[in-house]
PDB file of C-alpha atoms and ligand atoms in Angstrom:
ATOM      1  CA  UNK A   1       7.175   9.722 -46.451  1.00  0.00           C
ATOM      2  CA  UNK A   2       9.313   8.700 -43.472  1.00  0.00           C
ATOM      3  CA  UNK A   3       9.581   4.865 -43.518  1.00  0.00           C
ATOM      4  CA  UNK A   4       8.638   4.811 -39.827  1.00  0.00           C
ATOM      5  CA  UNK A   5       5.335   6.535 -40.673  1.00  0.00           C
ATOM      6  CA  UNK A   6       4.571   4.027 -43.396  1.00  0.00           C
ATOM      7  CA  UNK A   7       5.296   1.135 -41.010  1.00  0.00           C
ATOM      8  CA  UNK A   8       3.266   2.714 -38.228  1.00  0.00           C
ATOM      9  CA  UNK A   9       0.192   3.122 -40.399  1.00  0.00           C
ATOM     10  CA  UNK A  10       0.450  -0.540 -41.428  1.00  0.00           C
ATOM     11  CA  UNK A  11       0.954  -1.629 -37.805  1.00  0.00           C
ATOM     12  CA  UNK A  12      -2.088   0.364 -36.708  1.00  0.00           C
ATOM     13  CA  UNK A  13      -4.254  -1.353 -39.325  1.00  0.00           C
ATOM     14  CA  UNK A  14      -3.595  -4.669 -37.517  1.00  0.00           C
ATOM     15  CA  UNK A  15      -4.522  -2.979 -34.234  1.00  0.00           C
ATOM     16  CA  UNK A  16      -7.859  -1.548 -35.506  1.00  0.00           C
ATOM     17  CA  UNK A  17      -6.443   1.985 -35.265  1.00  0.00           C
ATOM     18  CA  UNK A  18      -6.714   4.315 -38.263  1.00  0.00           C
ATOM     19  CA  UNK A  19      -3.491   6.179 -38.981  1.00  0.00           C
ATOM     20  CA  UNK A  20      -3.706   9.295 -41.140  1.00  0.00           C
ATOM     21  CA  UNK A  21      -0.550  11.081 -42.215  1.00  0.00           C
ATOM     22  CA  UNK A  22      -0.596  14.864 -42.742  1.00  0.00           C
ATOM     23  CA  UNK A  23       2.461  16.740 -43.929  1.00  0.00           C
ATOM     24  CA  UNK A  24       1.941  19.801 -41.736  1.00  0.00           C
ATOM     25  CA  UNK A  25      -0.208  21.567 -39.135  1.00  0.00           C
ATOM     26  CA  UNK A  26      -2.558  23.087 -41.699  1.00  0.00           C
ATOM     27  CA  UNK A  27      -3.298  19.788 -43.393  1.00  0.00           C
ATOM     28  CA  UNK A  28      -3.871  18.201 -39.978  1.00  0.00           C
ATOM     29  CA  UNK A  29      -6.366  20.892 -38.924  1.00  0.00           C
ATOM     30  CA  UNK A  30      -8.201  20.696 -42.277  1.00  0.00           C
ATOM     31  CA  UNK A  31      -8.423  16.920 -42.007  1.00  0.00           C
ATOM     32  CA  UNK A  32      -9.870  17.070 -38.487  1.00  0.00           C
ATOM     33  CA  UNK A  33     -12.438  19.650 -39.603  1.00  0.00           C
ATOM     34  CA  UNK A  34     -13.486  17.216 -42.356  1.00  0.00           C
ATOM     35  CA  UNK A  35     -13.745  14.278 -39.952  1.00  0.00           C
ATOM     36  CA  UNK A  36     -15.766  16.020 -37.224  1.00  0.00           C
ATOM     37  CA  UNK A  37     -19.255  16.960 -38.448  1.00  0.00           C
ATOM     38  CA  UNK A  38     -20.257  20.574 -37.779  1.00  0.00           C
ATOM     39  CA  UNK A  39     -23.119  19.541 -35.465  1.00  0.00           C
ATOM     40  CA  UNK A  40     -21.042  17.090 -33.368  1.00  0.00           C
ATOM     41  CA  UNK A  41     -19.928  17.863 -29.816  1.00  0.00           C
ATOM     42  CA  UNK A  42     -16.230  17.794 -28.929  1.00  0.00           C
ATOM     43  CA  UNK A  43     -14.289  17.213 -25.722  1.00  0.00           C
ATOM     44  CA  UNK A  44     -10.561  17.764 -25.322  1.00  0.00           C
ATOM     45  CA  UNK A  45      -7.574  17.480 -23.060  1.00  0.00           C
ATOM     46  CA  UNK A  46      -4.932  20.172 -22.578  1.00  0.00           C
ATOM     47  CA  UNK A  47      -2.269  19.844 -25.249  1.00  0.00           C
ATOM     48  CA  UNK A  48       0.428  22.033 -26.757  1.00  0.00           C
ATOM     49  CA  UNK A  49      -0.001  20.069 -30.000  1.00  0.00           C
ATOM     50  CA  UNK A  50      -3.706  20.965 -30.246  1.00  0.00           C
ATOM     51  CA  UNK A  51      -2.828  24.607 -29.548  1.00  0.00           C
ATOM     52  CA  UNK A  52      -0.123  24.594 -32.199  1.00  0.00           C
ATOM     53  CA  UNK A  53      -2.396  23.294 -34.941  1.00  0.00           C
ATOM     54  CA  UNK A  54      -5.128  25.768 -33.921  1.00  0.00           C
ATOM     55  CA  UNK A  55      -7.884  23.177 -34.111  1.00  0.00           C
ATOM     56  CA  UNK A  56      -9.891  24.258 -31.057  1.00  0.00           C
ATOM     57  CA  UNK A  57     -10.182  27.829 -32.313  1.00  0.00           C
ATOM     58  CA  UNK A  58     -11.101  26.570 -35.787  1.00  0.00           C
ATOM     59  CA  UNK A  59     -13.835  24.283 -34.424  1.00  0.00           C
ATOM     60  CA  UNK A  60     -15.248  27.050 -32.229  1.00  0.00           C
ATOM     61  CA  UNK A  61     -15.097  29.538 -35.110  1.00  0.00           C
ATOM     62  CA  UNK A  62     -17.283  27.312 -37.297  1.00  0.00           C
ATOM     63  CA  UNK A  63     -19.828  26.921 -34.475  1.00  0.00           C
ATOM     64  CA  UNK A  64     -19.024  23.385 -33.290  1.00  0.00           C
ATOM     65  CA  UNK A  65     -20.005  22.748 -29.676  1.00  0.00           C
ATOM     66  CA  UNK A  66     -16.626  22.373 -27.929  1.00  0.00           C
ATOM     67  CA  UNK A  67     -16.593  21.574 -24.199  1.00  0.00           C
ATOM     68  CA  UNK A  68     -13.525  23.746 -23.669  1.00  0.00           C
ATOM     69  CA  UNK A  69     -12.430  23.832 -20.049  1.00  0.00           C
ATOM     70  CA  UNK A  70      -9.556  26.169 -20.991  1.00  0.00           C
ATOM     71  CA  UNK A  71     -11.711  29.045 -22.256  1.00  0.00           C
ATOM     72  CA  UNK A  72     -10.826  32.262 -20.369  1.00  0.00           C
ATOM     73  CA  UNK A  73     -13.117  32.960 -17.428  1.00  0.00           C
ATOM     74  CA  UNK A  74     -14.141  29.319 -16.842  1.00  0.00           C
ATOM     75  CA  UNK A  75     -14.278  28.645 -13.082  1.00  0.00           C
ATOM     76  CA  UNK A  76     -12.822  25.492 -11.502  1.00  0.00           C
ATOM     77  CA  UNK A  77     -16.325  24.086 -11.003  1.00  0.00           C
ATOM     78  CA  UNK A  78     -17.358  24.840 -14.579  1.00  0.00           C
ATOM     79  CA  UNK A  79     -14.073  23.342 -15.787  1.00  0.00           C
ATOM     80  CA  UNK A  80     -14.783  20.052 -14.003  1.00  0.00           C
ATOM     81  CA  UNK A  81     -18.269  19.964 -15.491  1.00  0.00           C
ATOM     82  CA  UNK A  82     -16.901  20.659 -18.989  1.00  0.00           C
ATOM     83  CA  UNK A  83     -14.337  17.853 -18.574  1.00  0.00           C
ATOM     84  CA  UNK A  84     -17.109  15.394 -17.674  1.00  0.00           C
ATOM     85  CA  UNK A  85     -19.240  16.527 -20.603  1.00  0.00           C
ATOM     86  CA  UNK A  86     -16.198  16.370 -22.879  1.00  0.00           C
ATOM     87  CA  UNK A  87     -15.585  12.710 -21.981  1.00  0.00           C
ATOM     88  CA  UNK A  88     -19.132  11.936 -23.183  1.00  0.00           C
ATOM     89  CA  UNK A  89     -18.977  14.085 -26.325  1.00  0.00           C
ATOM     90  CA  UNK A  90     -19.246  12.737 -29.876  1.00  0.00           C
ATOM     91  CA  UNK A  91     -15.517  13.275 -30.424  1.00  0.00           C
ATOM     92  CA  UNK A  92     -12.571  13.578 -28.049  1.00  0.00           C
ATOM     93  CA  UNK A  93      -9.369  15.333 -29.114  1.00  0.00           C
ATOM     94  CA  UNK A  94      -6.011  14.790 -27.501  1.00  0.00           C
ATOM     95  CA  UNK A  95      -2.325  14.168 -28.156  1.00  0.00           C
ATOM     96  CA  UNK A  96      -0.142  11.278 -26.971  1.00  0.00           C
ATOM     97  CA  UNK A  97       3.046  11.732 -24.939  1.00  0.00           C
ATOM     98  CA  UNK A  98       4.770   9.163 -27.108  1.00  0.00           C
ATOM     99  CA  UNK A  99       4.149   6.535 -29.803  1.00  0.00           C
ATOM    100  CA  UNK A 100       6.199   3.374 -30.238  1.00  0.00           C
ATOM    101  CA  UNK A 101       7.161   2.242 -33.730  1.00  0.00           C
ATOM    102  CA  UNK A 102       4.920  -0.803 -33.233  1.00  0.00           C
ATOM    103  CA  UNK A 103       1.976   1.546 -32.692  1.00  0.00           C
ATOM    104  CA  UNK A 104       1.456   1.614 -28.915  1.00  0.00           C
ATOM    105  CA  UNK A 105       0.125   4.997 -27.755  1.00  0.00           C
ATOM    106  CA  UNK A 106       1.288   6.331 -24.372  1.00  0.00           C
ATOM    107  CA  UNK A 107      -0.647   8.858 -22.291  1.00  0.00           C
ATOM    108  CA  UNK A 108       0.222  10.219 -18.847  1.00  0.00           C
ATOM    109  CA  UNK A 109      -2.301  12.012 -16.665  1.00  0.00           C
ATOM    110  CA  UNK A 110      -2.373  13.713 -13.276  1.00  0.00           C
ATOM    111  CA  UNK A 111      -6.006  13.228 -12.257  1.00  0.00           C
ATOM    112  CA  UNK A 112      -7.064  10.619 -14.808  1.00  0.00           C
ATOM    113  CA  UNK A 113      -9.626  12.843 -16.525  1.00  0.00           C
ATOM    114  CA  UNK A 114      -7.729  12.671 -19.788  1.00  0.00           C
ATOM    115  CA  UNK A 115      -7.527   8.893 -19.462  1.00  0.00           C
ATOM    116  CA  UNK A 116     -11.283   8.710 -18.800  1.00  0.00           C
ATOM    117  CA  UNK A 117     -11.920  10.840 -21.905  1.00  0.00           C
ATOM    118  CA  UNK A 118      -9.616   8.759 -24.092  1.00  0.00           C
ATOM    119  CA  UNK A 119     -10.962   5.399 -22.890  1.00  0.00           C
ATOM    120  CA  UNK A 120     -14.645   6.250 -23.015  1.00  0.00           C
ATOM    121  CA  UNK A 121     -14.769   8.514 -26.080  1.00  0.00           C
ATOM    122  CA  UNK A 122     -17.240   7.522 -28.771  1.00  0.00           C
ATOM    123  CA  UNK A 123     -14.677   8.712 -31.308  1.00  0.00           C
ATOM    124  CA  UNK A 124     -11.093   9.485 -30.394  1.00  0.00           C
ATOM    125  CA  UNK A 125      -8.732  11.640 -32.444  1.00  0.00           C
ATOM    126  CA  UNK A 126      -5.092  11.640 -31.332  1.00  0.00           C
ATOM    127  CA  UNK A 127      -2.888  14.274 -32.971  1.00  0.00           C
ATOM    128  CA  UNK A 128       0.844  13.696 -32.813  1.00  0.00           C
ATOM    129  CA  UNK A 129       3.983  15.120 -34.407  1.00  0.00           C
ATOM    130  CA  UNK A 130       6.579  12.653 -35.719  1.00  0.00           C
ATOM    131  CA  UNK A 131       8.942  13.891 -32.982  1.00  0.00           C
ATOM    132  CA  UNK A 132       7.001  11.680 -30.531  1.00  0.00           C
ATOM    133  CA  UNK A 133       7.812   8.387 -32.275  1.00  0.00           C
ATOM    134  CA  UNK A 134      10.171   6.156 -30.299  1.00  0.00           C
ATOM    135  CA  UNK A 135      11.763   2.796 -31.249  1.00  0.00           C
ATOM    136  CA  UNK A 136       9.807   0.759 -28.679  1.00  0.00           C
ATOM    137  CA  UNK A 137       7.323   0.935 -25.792  1.00  0.00           C
ATOM    138  CA  UNK A 138      10.000   1.120 -23.115  1.00  0.00           C
ATOM    139  CA  UNK A 139      11.474   4.225 -24.734  1.00  0.00           C
ATOM    140  CA  UNK A 140       7.995   5.666 -25.251  1.00  0.00           C
ATOM    141  CA  UNK A 141       7.352   5.416 -21.499  1.00  0.00           C
ATOM    142  CA  UNK A 142      10.776   6.917 -20.820  1.00  0.00           C
ATOM    143  CA  UNK A 143      10.107   9.774 -23.226  1.00  0.00           C
ATOM    144  CA  UNK A 144       6.796  10.548 -21.536  1.00  0.00           C
ATOM    145  CA  UNK A 145       8.305  10.448 -18.036  1.00  0.00           C
ATOM    146  CA  UNK A 146      11.741  11.926 -18.501  1.00  0.00           C
ATOM    147  CA  UNK A 147      11.210  14.402 -21.325  1.00  0.00           C
ATOM    148  CA  UNK A 148       7.572  15.377 -21.898  1.00  0.00           C
ATOM    149  CA  UNK A 149       6.331  15.515 -18.303  1.00  0.00           C
ATOM    150  CA  UNK A 150       9.150  17.722 -16.925  1.00  0.00           C
ATOM    151  CA  UNK A 151       8.527  20.187 -19.772  1.00  0.00           C
ATOM    152  CA  UNK A 152       4.797  20.153 -19.038  1.00  0.00           C
ATOM    153  CA  UNK A 153       5.514  20.715 -15.334  1.00  0.00           C
ATOM    154  CA  UNK A 154       7.628  23.740 -16.269  1.00  0.00           C
ATOM    155  CA  UNK A 155       4.962  25.052 -18.652  1.00  0.00           C
ATOM    156  CA  UNK A 156       2.270  24.846 -15.976  1.00  0.00           C
ATOM    157  CA  UNK A 157       4.520  25.648 -12.984  1.00  0.00           C
ATOM    158  CA  UNK A 158       3.432  22.305 -11.512  1.00  0.00           C
ATOM    159  CA  UNK A 159       4.949  21.648  -8.073  1.00  0.00           C
ATOM    160  CA  UNK A 160       6.469  18.255  -8.951  1.00  0.00           C
ATOM    161  CA  UNK A 161       9.914  16.907  -8.053  1.00  0.00           C
ATOM    162  CA  UNK A 162      11.150  17.691 -11.594  1.00  0.00           C
ATOM    163  CA  UNK A 163       9.984  21.315 -11.680  1.00  0.00           C
ATOM    164  CA  UNK A 164      13.320  22.943 -10.832  1.00  0.00           C
ATOM    165  CA  UNK A 165      15.772  21.013 -12.993  1.00  0.00           C
ATOM    166  CA  UNK A 166      13.708  18.769 -15.280  1.00  0.00           C
ATOM    167  CA  UNK A 167      15.039  15.538 -13.713  1.00  0.00           C
ATOM    168  CA  UNK A 168      12.473  12.910 -12.760  1.00  0.00           C
ATOM    169  CA  UNK A 169      12.571  11.714  -9.147  1.00  0.00           C
ATOM    170  CA  UNK A 170       9.511   9.524  -9.155  1.00  0.00           C
ATOM    171  CA  UNK A 171      10.351   7.740  -5.867  1.00  0.00           C
ATOM    172  CA  UNK A 172       9.935  10.967  -3.896  1.00  0.00           C
ATOM    173  CA  UNK A 173       7.463  12.752  -6.182  1.00  0.00           C
ATOM    174  CA  UNK A 174       4.534  12.285  -3.830  1.00  0.00           C
ATOM    175  CA  UNK A 175       2.298  14.408  -1.631  1.00  0.00           C
ATOM    176  CA  UNK A 176       2.687  16.256   0.669  1.00  0.00           C
ATOM    177  CA  UNK A 177       6.176  17.266  -0.568  1.00  0.00           C
ATOM    178  CA  UNK A 178       5.440  17.243  -4.295  1.00  0.00           C
ATOM    179  CA  UNK A 179       2.475  17.278  -6.606  1.00  0.00           C
ATOM    180  CA  UNK A 180       2.995  14.480  -9.105  1.00  0.00           C
ATOM    181  CA  UNK A 181       1.917  15.111 -12.691  1.00  0.00           C
ATOM    182  CA  UNK A 182       2.371  11.610 -14.077  1.00  0.00           C
ATOM    183  CA  UNK A 183       0.142   9.761 -11.634  1.00  0.00           C
ATOM    184  CA  UNK A 184      -1.761   7.613 -14.108  1.00  0.00           C
ATOM    185  CA  UNK A 185      -0.502   5.919 -17.237  1.00  0.00           C
ATOM    186  CA  UNK A 186      -2.513   4.597 -20.169  1.00  0.00           C
ATOM    187  CA  UNK A 187      -1.067   2.521 -23.004  1.00  0.00           C
ATOM    188  CA  UNK A 188      -3.352   1.799 -25.953  1.00  0.00           C
ATOM    189  CA  UNK A 189      -2.020  -1.347 -27.581  1.00  0.00           C
ATOM    190  CA  UNK A 190      -4.986  -2.005 -29.815  1.00  0.00           C
ATOM    191  CA  UNK A 191      -8.628  -1.121 -30.309  1.00  0.00           C
ATOM    192  CA  UNK A 192     -11.682  -3.362 -30.559  1.00  0.00           C
ATOM    193  CA  UNK A 193     -14.107  -0.990 -32.280  1.00  0.00           C
ATOM    194  CA  UNK A 194     -13.103  -0.269 -35.878  1.00  0.00           C
ATOM    195  CA  UNK A 195     -12.880   3.466 -36.654  1.00  0.00           C
ATOM    196  CA  UNK A 196     -13.149   4.562 -32.983  1.00  0.00           C
ATOM    197  CA  UNK A 197      -9.502   5.615 -32.764  1.00  0.00           C
ATOM    198  CA  UNK A 198      -7.848   7.778 -35.382  1.00  0.00           C
ATOM    199  CA  UNK A 199      -4.281   8.993 -35.119  1.00  0.00           C
ATOM    200  CA  UNK A 200      -3.393  12.079 -37.127  1.00  0.00           C
ATOM    201  CA  UNK A 201       0.358  11.810 -37.516  1.00  0.00           C
ATOM    202  CA  UNK A 202       1.889  15.132 -38.553  1.00  0.00           C
ATOM    203  CA  UNK A 203       5.218  15.338 -40.360  1.00  0.00           C
ATOM    204  CA  UNK A 204       6.459  18.198 -38.143  1.00  0.00           C
ATOM    205  CA  UNK A 205       7.714  18.710 -34.604  1.00  0.00           C
ATOM    206  CA  UNK A 206       4.658  19.409 -32.449  1.00  0.00           C
ATOM    207  CA  UNK A 207       4.376  19.756 -28.691  1.00  0.00           C
ATOM    208  CA  UNK A 208       6.838  17.876 -26.531  1.00  0.00           C
TER     209      UNK A 208
HETATM  210  S1  SF4 N 301       7.137  11.370 -11.427  1.00  0.00           S
HETATM  211 FE1  SF4 N 301       7.198  13.463 -10.704  1.00  0.00          FE
HETATM  212  S2  SF4 N 301       9.337  14.041 -11.012  1.00  0.00           S
HETATM  213 FE2  SF4 N 301       8.948  12.309 -12.334  1.00  0.00          FE
HETATM  214  S3  SF4 N 301       8.352  13.178 -14.306  1.00  0.00           S
HETATM  215 FE3  SF4 N 301       6.476  12.706 -13.135  1.00  0.00          FE
HETATM  216  S4  SF4 N 301       5.979  14.637 -12.176  1.00  0.00           S
HETATM  217 FE4  SF4 N 301       8.137  14.780 -12.775  1.00  0.00          FE
END
């Protein structure tokens, strides 16, 4: 195992965060299916990582009640309702934009719904590829802002100041000229409720 992973899992223990290492996507999806009981409800935030491991489809296929705002045909109003229900579900699934080697978890959000879900979830599962580990918090914030967000803006054709060339211009990335994607920032440094936060760290490149 990567020494950084070993250190991270130890660091998380001191922060009341459970770190679980999985070698690949399949092991990660199997592990999440074991953790989430079949009759639990699940909320989620949009994430390439979750798509890549196929966990939402797997949960829906076994009959778990997933508040999935991204299901085809869901209207904007229904989507907002599903997001609210998802934040109050038994489990909330998401990915981080970056993780520092000390164990800080960094999340960026446009409207704050993801942050509400993460902060208020009864049980939070964060899935992250090892490509998102950075040496420290400062570089984690930089990764989220200068690397992950521009790629997400491109993926979603989001009218931000980095859409055209992938370069962050946060000073001018404001309405009415631009629609900012990274409007709210959450850093989880530690947890107070044991077992509330689990990080599934996957030994592959996932998401961005
Ligand atoms: S502040 Fe604006 S320009 Fe910078 S990364 Fe975020 S969305 Fe892109």
